[in-house]
Each structure stands twice: as structure tokens, then as C-alpha cells.
């Protein structure tokens, strides 16, 4: 049972990260369209952002978290390991990032976001750092 849960956990994490990488990239293009006054493009981005967030990003986050909790339930000894504490902190940062994406998505949908496409290009890189940290912590278990 453990390996099945782990496999589906990893699939959900991959889907979540794909969305975490793609949604802020849509924000870049949305902000660029806004700056150019391309209102038809902006409407398209609003739909794409909403569908990505609600249809892929949030469900994959929920499944990732539930299956992660199941893995911890099956291996409670991990709760005493430092690498897991660091990983869980990184996951909390990802959950916060996920919700910040929702704030920006709503602002862009309401045409009140003032952030530039350059800001979103930098914002888009933050999940990469979390991915690197999480993979190293889980695979190497440095402490």
C-alpha cells in the first residue's frame, strides 16, 4: 500500500509543481497584454488562469497534501527527523505561494493588479527554489 500511496503522491506533486510553474508565467503574459492594452488577450488569460488554478493547481495541492499525510501516518518515525521538518517548512512556503497566486489572479481578473511583467518573471522562479530544496531534503536527507 505504501508504494501506491507514494507513487500517487509523486504524481500529484508533479501536477502541482507544473501548475505552480505555469500560472505565474501566465501572469507575465497577462501583465504584458495589460501594458499593451490588448483587452481580448487579457480576457483569455483570465479564463486560462482561473481554469488552471481551480482545475489543476488546487486539486493537485490537496491530493499532494492528503497523500503526504497518509505517508506520514504510515511512517510516524519521520516526524522526529530534521530533514522532514525542513521539508514540511518548504511545503508550508509552497502553500503560502499557492495562495499568493490566488491573490494575484483575483487582482488581475479585476484589472487592479499593479505588478509588472518583470515582477512576475522573478515571482515565477520561487517554486523552483522550493523544488530543489524539497528534492534534496527527501533524497539526500542531509540531517
PDB file of C-alpha atoms in Angstrom:
ATOM      1  CA  UNK A   1       0.000   0.000   0.000  1.00  0.00           C
ATOM      2  CA  UNK A   2       2.838   2.369   0.879  1.00  0.00           C
ATOM      3  CA  UNK A   3       4.373   2.313  -2.613  1.00  0.00           C
ATOM      4  CA  UNK A   4       0.999   3.003  -4.261  1.00  0.00           C
ATOM      5  CA  UNK A   5       0.420   5.996  -1.992  1.00  0.00           C
ATOM      6  CA  UNK A   6       3.951   7.230  -2.658  1.00  0.00           C
ATOM      7  CA  UNK A   7       3.503   6.866  -6.437  1.00  0.00           C
ATOM      8  CA  UNK A   8       0.246   8.821  -6.455  1.00  0.00           C
ATOM      9  CA  UNK A   9       1.745  11.401  -4.082  1.00  0.00           C
ATOM     10  CA  UNK A  10       4.595  11.975  -6.535  1.00  0.00           C
ATOM     11  CA  UNK A  11       2.171  12.280  -9.467  1.00  0.00           C
ATOM     12  CA  UNK A  12       0.115  14.854  -7.582  1.00  0.00           C
ATOM     13  CA  UNK A  13       3.265  16.778  -6.625  1.00  0.00           C
ATOM     14  CA  UNK A  14       4.393  16.840 -10.268  1.00  0.00           C
ATOM     15  CA  UNK A  15       0.985  18.187 -11.339  1.00  0.00           C
ATOM     16  CA  UNK A  16       1.042  20.785  -8.548  1.00  0.00           C
ATOM     17  CA  UNK A  17       4.510  21.986  -9.492  1.00  0.00           C
ATOM     18  CA  UNK A  18       3.601  22.118 -13.175  1.00  0.00           C
ATOM     19  CA  UNK A  19       0.770  24.470 -12.287  1.00  0.00           C
ATOM     20  CA  UNK A  20       2.968  26.438  -9.849  1.00  0.00           C
ATOM     21  CA  UNK A  21       5.416  26.999 -12.707  1.00  0.00           C
ATOM     22  CA  UNK A  22       2.798  27.791 -15.352  1.00  0.00           C
ATOM     23  CA  UNK A  23       0.345  30.101 -13.547  1.00  0.00           C
ATOM     24  CA  UNK A  24       2.903  32.831 -12.783  1.00  0.00           C
ATOM     25  CA  UNK A  25       4.101  32.554 -16.399  1.00  0.00           C
ATOM     26  CA  UNK A  26       0.513  33.319 -17.433  1.00  0.00           C
ATOM     27  CA  UNK A  27       0.687  36.315 -15.086  1.00  0.00           C
ATOM     28  CA  UNK A  28       3.755  37.530 -17.035  1.00  0.00           C
ATOM     29  CA  UNK A  29       1.862  37.386 -20.322  1.00  0.00           C
ATOM     30  CA  UNK A  30      -1.278  38.848 -18.742  1.00  0.00           C
ATOM     31  CA  UNK A  31       0.676  41.835 -17.387  1.00  0.00           C
ATOM     32  CA  UNK A  32       2.329  42.330 -20.777  1.00  0.00           C
ATOM     33  CA  UNK A  33      -1.079  42.275 -22.529  1.00  0.00           C
ATOM     34  CA  UNK A  34      -2.398  44.758 -19.957  1.00  0.00           C
ATOM     35  CA  UNK A  35       0.506  47.110 -20.603  1.00  0.00           C
ATOM     36  CA  UNK A  36      -0.156  46.919 -24.360  1.00  0.00           C
ATOM     37  CA  UNK A  37      -3.918  47.419 -23.932  1.00  0.00           C
ATOM     38  CA  UNK A  38      -4.732  44.045 -25.506  1.00  0.00           C
ATOM     39  CA  UNK A  39      -8.068  43.547 -23.775  1.00  0.00           C
ATOM     40  CA  UNK A  40      -9.094  40.451 -25.757  1.00  0.00           C
ATOM     41  CA  UNK A  41      -5.859  38.733 -24.726  1.00  0.00           C
ATOM     42  CA  UNK A  42      -6.416  39.783 -21.126  1.00  0.00           C
ATOM     43  CA  UNK A  43      -9.839  38.106 -21.113  1.00  0.00           C
ATOM     44  CA  UNK A  44      -8.280  34.912 -22.471  1.00  0.00           C
ATOM     45  CA  UNK A  45      -5.622  34.957 -19.744  1.00  0.00           C
ATOM     46  CA  UNK A  46      -8.275  35.437 -17.074  1.00  0.00           C
ATOM     47  CA  UNK A  47     -10.053  32.266 -18.206  1.00  0.00           C
ATOM     48  CA  UNK A  48      -6.815  30.273 -18.515  1.00  0.00           C
ATOM     49  CA  UNK A  49      -5.616  31.384 -15.074  1.00  0.00           C
ATOM     50  CA  UNK A  50      -8.918  30.551 -13.393  1.00  0.00           C
ATOM     51  CA  UNK A  51      -9.166  27.106 -15.019  1.00  0.00           C
ATOM     52  CA  UNK A  52      -5.555  26.257 -14.196  1.00  0.00           C
ATOM     53  CA  UNK A  53      -5.900  27.376 -10.571  1.00  0.00           C
ATOM     54  CA  UNK A  54      -9.249  25.708  -9.900  1.00  0.00           C
ATOM     55  CA  UNK A  55      -8.992  22.692 -12.184  1.00  0.00           C
ATOM     56  CA  UNK A  56      -5.383  21.577 -11.727  1.00  0.00           C
ATOM     57  CA  UNK A  57      -3.412  23.587  -9.206  1.00  0.00           C
ATOM     58  CA  UNK A  58      -5.711  23.415  -6.180  1.00  0.00           C
ATOM     59  CA  UNK A  59      -6.878  19.804  -6.640  1.00  0.00           C
ATOM     60  CA  UNK A  60      -3.292  18.592  -7.102  1.00  0.00           C
ATOM     61  CA  UNK A  61      -2.205  20.512  -3.994  1.00  0.00           C
ATOM     62  CA  UNK A  62      -4.995  18.938  -1.943  1.00  0.00           C
ATOM     63  CA  UNK A  63      -4.186  15.426  -3.210  1.00  0.00           C
ATOM     64  CA  UNK A  64      -0.454  16.011  -2.573  1.00  0.00           C
ATOM     65  CA  UNK A  65      -1.149  17.070   0.989  1.00  0.00           C
ATOM     66  CA  UNK A  66      -3.588  14.257   1.739  1.00  0.00           C
ATOM     67  CA  UNK A  67      -1.283  11.586   0.356  1.00  0.00           C
ATOM     68  CA  UNK A  68       1.687  13.179   2.145  1.00  0.00           C
ATOM     69  CA  UNK A  69      -0.250  12.955   5.399  1.00  0.00           C
ATOM     70  CA  UNK A  70      -1.023   9.300   4.627  1.00  0.00           C
ATOM     71  CA  UNK A  71       2.698   8.630   4.103  1.00  0.00           C
ATOM     72  CA  UNK A  72       3.460  10.253   7.457  1.00  0.00           C
ATOM     73  CA  UNK A  73       0.744   8.192   9.099  1.00  0.00           C
ATOM     74  CA  UNK A  74       2.382   5.051   7.729  1.00  0.00           C
ATOM     75  CA  UNK A  75       5.866   6.244   8.797  1.00  0.00           C
ATOM     76  CA  UNK A  76       5.427   8.265  12.012  1.00  0.00           C
ATOM     77  CA  UNK A  77       9.148   7.913  12.849  1.00  0.00           C
ATOM     78  CA  UNK A  78       9.846  10.517  10.129  1.00  0.00           C
ATOM     79  CA  UNK A  79       8.265  13.138  12.376  1.00  0.00           C
ATOM     80  CA  UNK A  80      11.424  13.007  14.515  1.00  0.00           C
ATOM     81  CA  UNK A  81      13.804  13.652  11.631  1.00  0.00           C
ATOM     82  CA  UNK A  82      15.239  17.082  10.860  1.00  0.00           C
ATOM     83  CA  UNK A  83      15.064  16.714   7.086  1.00  0.00           C
ATOM     84  CA  UNK A  84      11.300  16.193   7.325  1.00  0.00           C
ATOM     85  CA  UNK A  85      10.860  19.327   9.434  1.00  0.00           C
ATOM     86  CA  UNK A  86      12.726  21.326   6.798  1.00  0.00           C
ATOM     87  CA  UNK A  87      10.686  19.707   4.019  1.00  0.00           C
ATOM     88  CA  UNK A  88       7.412  20.477   5.789  1.00  0.00           C
ATOM     89  CA  UNK A  89       8.526  24.087   6.202  1.00  0.00           C
ATOM     90  CA  UNK A  90       9.211  24.244   2.451  1.00  0.00           C
ATOM     91  CA  UNK A  91       5.752  22.750   1.811  1.00  0.00           C
ATOM     92  CA  UNK A  92       4.212  25.439   4.030  1.00  0.00           C
ATOM     93  CA  UNK A  93       6.013  28.071   1.944  1.00  0.00           C
ATOM     94  CA  UNK A  94       4.603  26.454  -1.209  1.00  0.00           C
ATOM     95  CA  UNK A  95       1.089  26.537   0.231  1.00  0.00           C
ATOM     96  CA  UNK A  96       1.581  30.239   1.014  1.00  0.00           C
ATOM     97  CA  UNK A  97       2.893  30.812  -2.538  1.00  0.00           C
ATOM     98  CA  UNK A  98      -0.143  28.957  -3.878  1.00  0.00           C
ATOM     99  CA  UNK A  99      -2.446  31.338  -2.017  1.00  0.00           C
ATOM    100  CA  UNK A 100      -0.452  34.415  -3.068  1.00  0.00           C
ATOM    101  CA  UNK A 101      -1.033  33.230  -6.644  1.00  0.00           C
ATOM    102  CA  UNK A 102      -4.767  33.309  -5.888  1.00  0.00           C
ATOM    103  CA  UNK A 103      -4.469  36.906  -4.676  1.00  0.00           C
ATOM    104  CA  UNK A 104      -2.648  37.955  -7.856  1.00  0.00           C
ATOM    105  CA  UNK A 105      -5.080  36.002 -10.020  1.00  0.00           C
ATOM    106  CA  UNK A 106      -8.040  37.816  -8.451  1.00  0.00           C
ATOM    107  CA  UNK A 107      -6.304  41.182  -8.813  1.00  0.00           C
ATOM    108  CA  UNK A 108      -5.574  40.511 -12.478  1.00  0.00           C
ATOM    109  CA  UNK A 109      -9.155  39.298 -13.042  1.00  0.00           C
ATOM    110  CA  UNK A 110     -10.461  42.547 -11.549  1.00  0.00           C
ATOM    111  CA  UNK A 111      -7.958  44.653 -13.539  1.00  0.00           C
ATOM    112  CA  UNK A 112      -6.463  46.110 -10.378  1.00  0.00           C
ATOM    113  CA  UNK A 113      -3.074  44.394 -10.240  1.00  0.00           C
ATOM    114  CA  UNK A 114      -0.214  46.868 -10.454  1.00  0.00           C
ATOM    115  CA  UNK A 115       2.612  44.319 -10.611  1.00  0.00           C
ATOM    116  CA  UNK A 116       4.773  44.384 -13.723  1.00  0.00           C
ATOM    117  CA  UNK A 117       5.629  41.503 -16.001  1.00  0.00           C
ATOM    118  CA  UNK A 118       9.202  41.811 -14.690  1.00  0.00           C
ATOM    119  CA  UNK A 119       7.962  41.228 -11.135  1.00  0.00           C
ATOM    120  CA  UNK A 120       6.077  38.123 -12.245  1.00  0.00           C
ATOM    121  CA  UNK A 121       9.172  36.808 -14.052  1.00  0.00           C
ATOM    122  CA  UNK A 122      11.027  36.843 -10.718  1.00  0.00           C
ATOM    123  CA  UNK A 123       7.968  35.593  -8.793  1.00  0.00           C
ATOM    124  CA  UNK A 124       7.819  32.665 -11.239  1.00  0.00           C
ATOM    125  CA  UNK A 125      11.238  31.409 -10.089  1.00  0.00           C
ATOM    126  CA  UNK A 126      10.363  30.930  -6.406  1.00  0.00           C
ATOM    127  CA  UNK A 127       8.816  27.446  -6.752  1.00  0.00           C
ATOM    128  CA  UNK A 128      11.993  26.281  -8.498  1.00  0.00           C
ATOM    129  CA  UNK A 129      13.946  27.029  -5.326  1.00  0.00           C
ATOM    130  CA  UNK A 130      11.413  25.124  -3.241  1.00  0.00           C
ATOM    131  CA  UNK A 131      11.533  22.168  -5.635  1.00  0.00           C
ATOM    132  CA  UNK A 132      15.326  21.987  -5.405  1.00  0.00           C
ATOM    133  CA  UNK A 133      15.208  22.178  -1.612  1.00  0.00           C
ATOM    134  CA  UNK A 134      12.462  19.563  -1.270  1.00  0.00           C
ATOM    135  CA  UNK A 135      14.076  17.050  -3.629  1.00  0.00           C
ATOM    136  CA  UNK A 136      17.446  17.381  -1.894  1.00  0.00           C
ATOM    137  CA  UNK A 137      15.860  17.039   1.537  1.00  0.00           C
ATOM    138  CA  UNK A 138      13.841  13.949   0.582  1.00  0.00           C
ATOM    139  CA  UNK A 139      16.517  12.155  -1.431  1.00  0.00           C
ATOM    140  CA  UNK A 140      19.718  13.093   0.422  1.00  0.00           C
ATOM    141  CA  UNK A 141      18.208  13.518   3.914  1.00  0.00           C
ATOM    142  CA  UNK A 142      21.161  15.726   4.956  1.00  0.00           C
ATOM    143  CA  UNK A 143      20.130  15.873   8.609  1.00  0.00           C
TER     144      UNK A 143
END
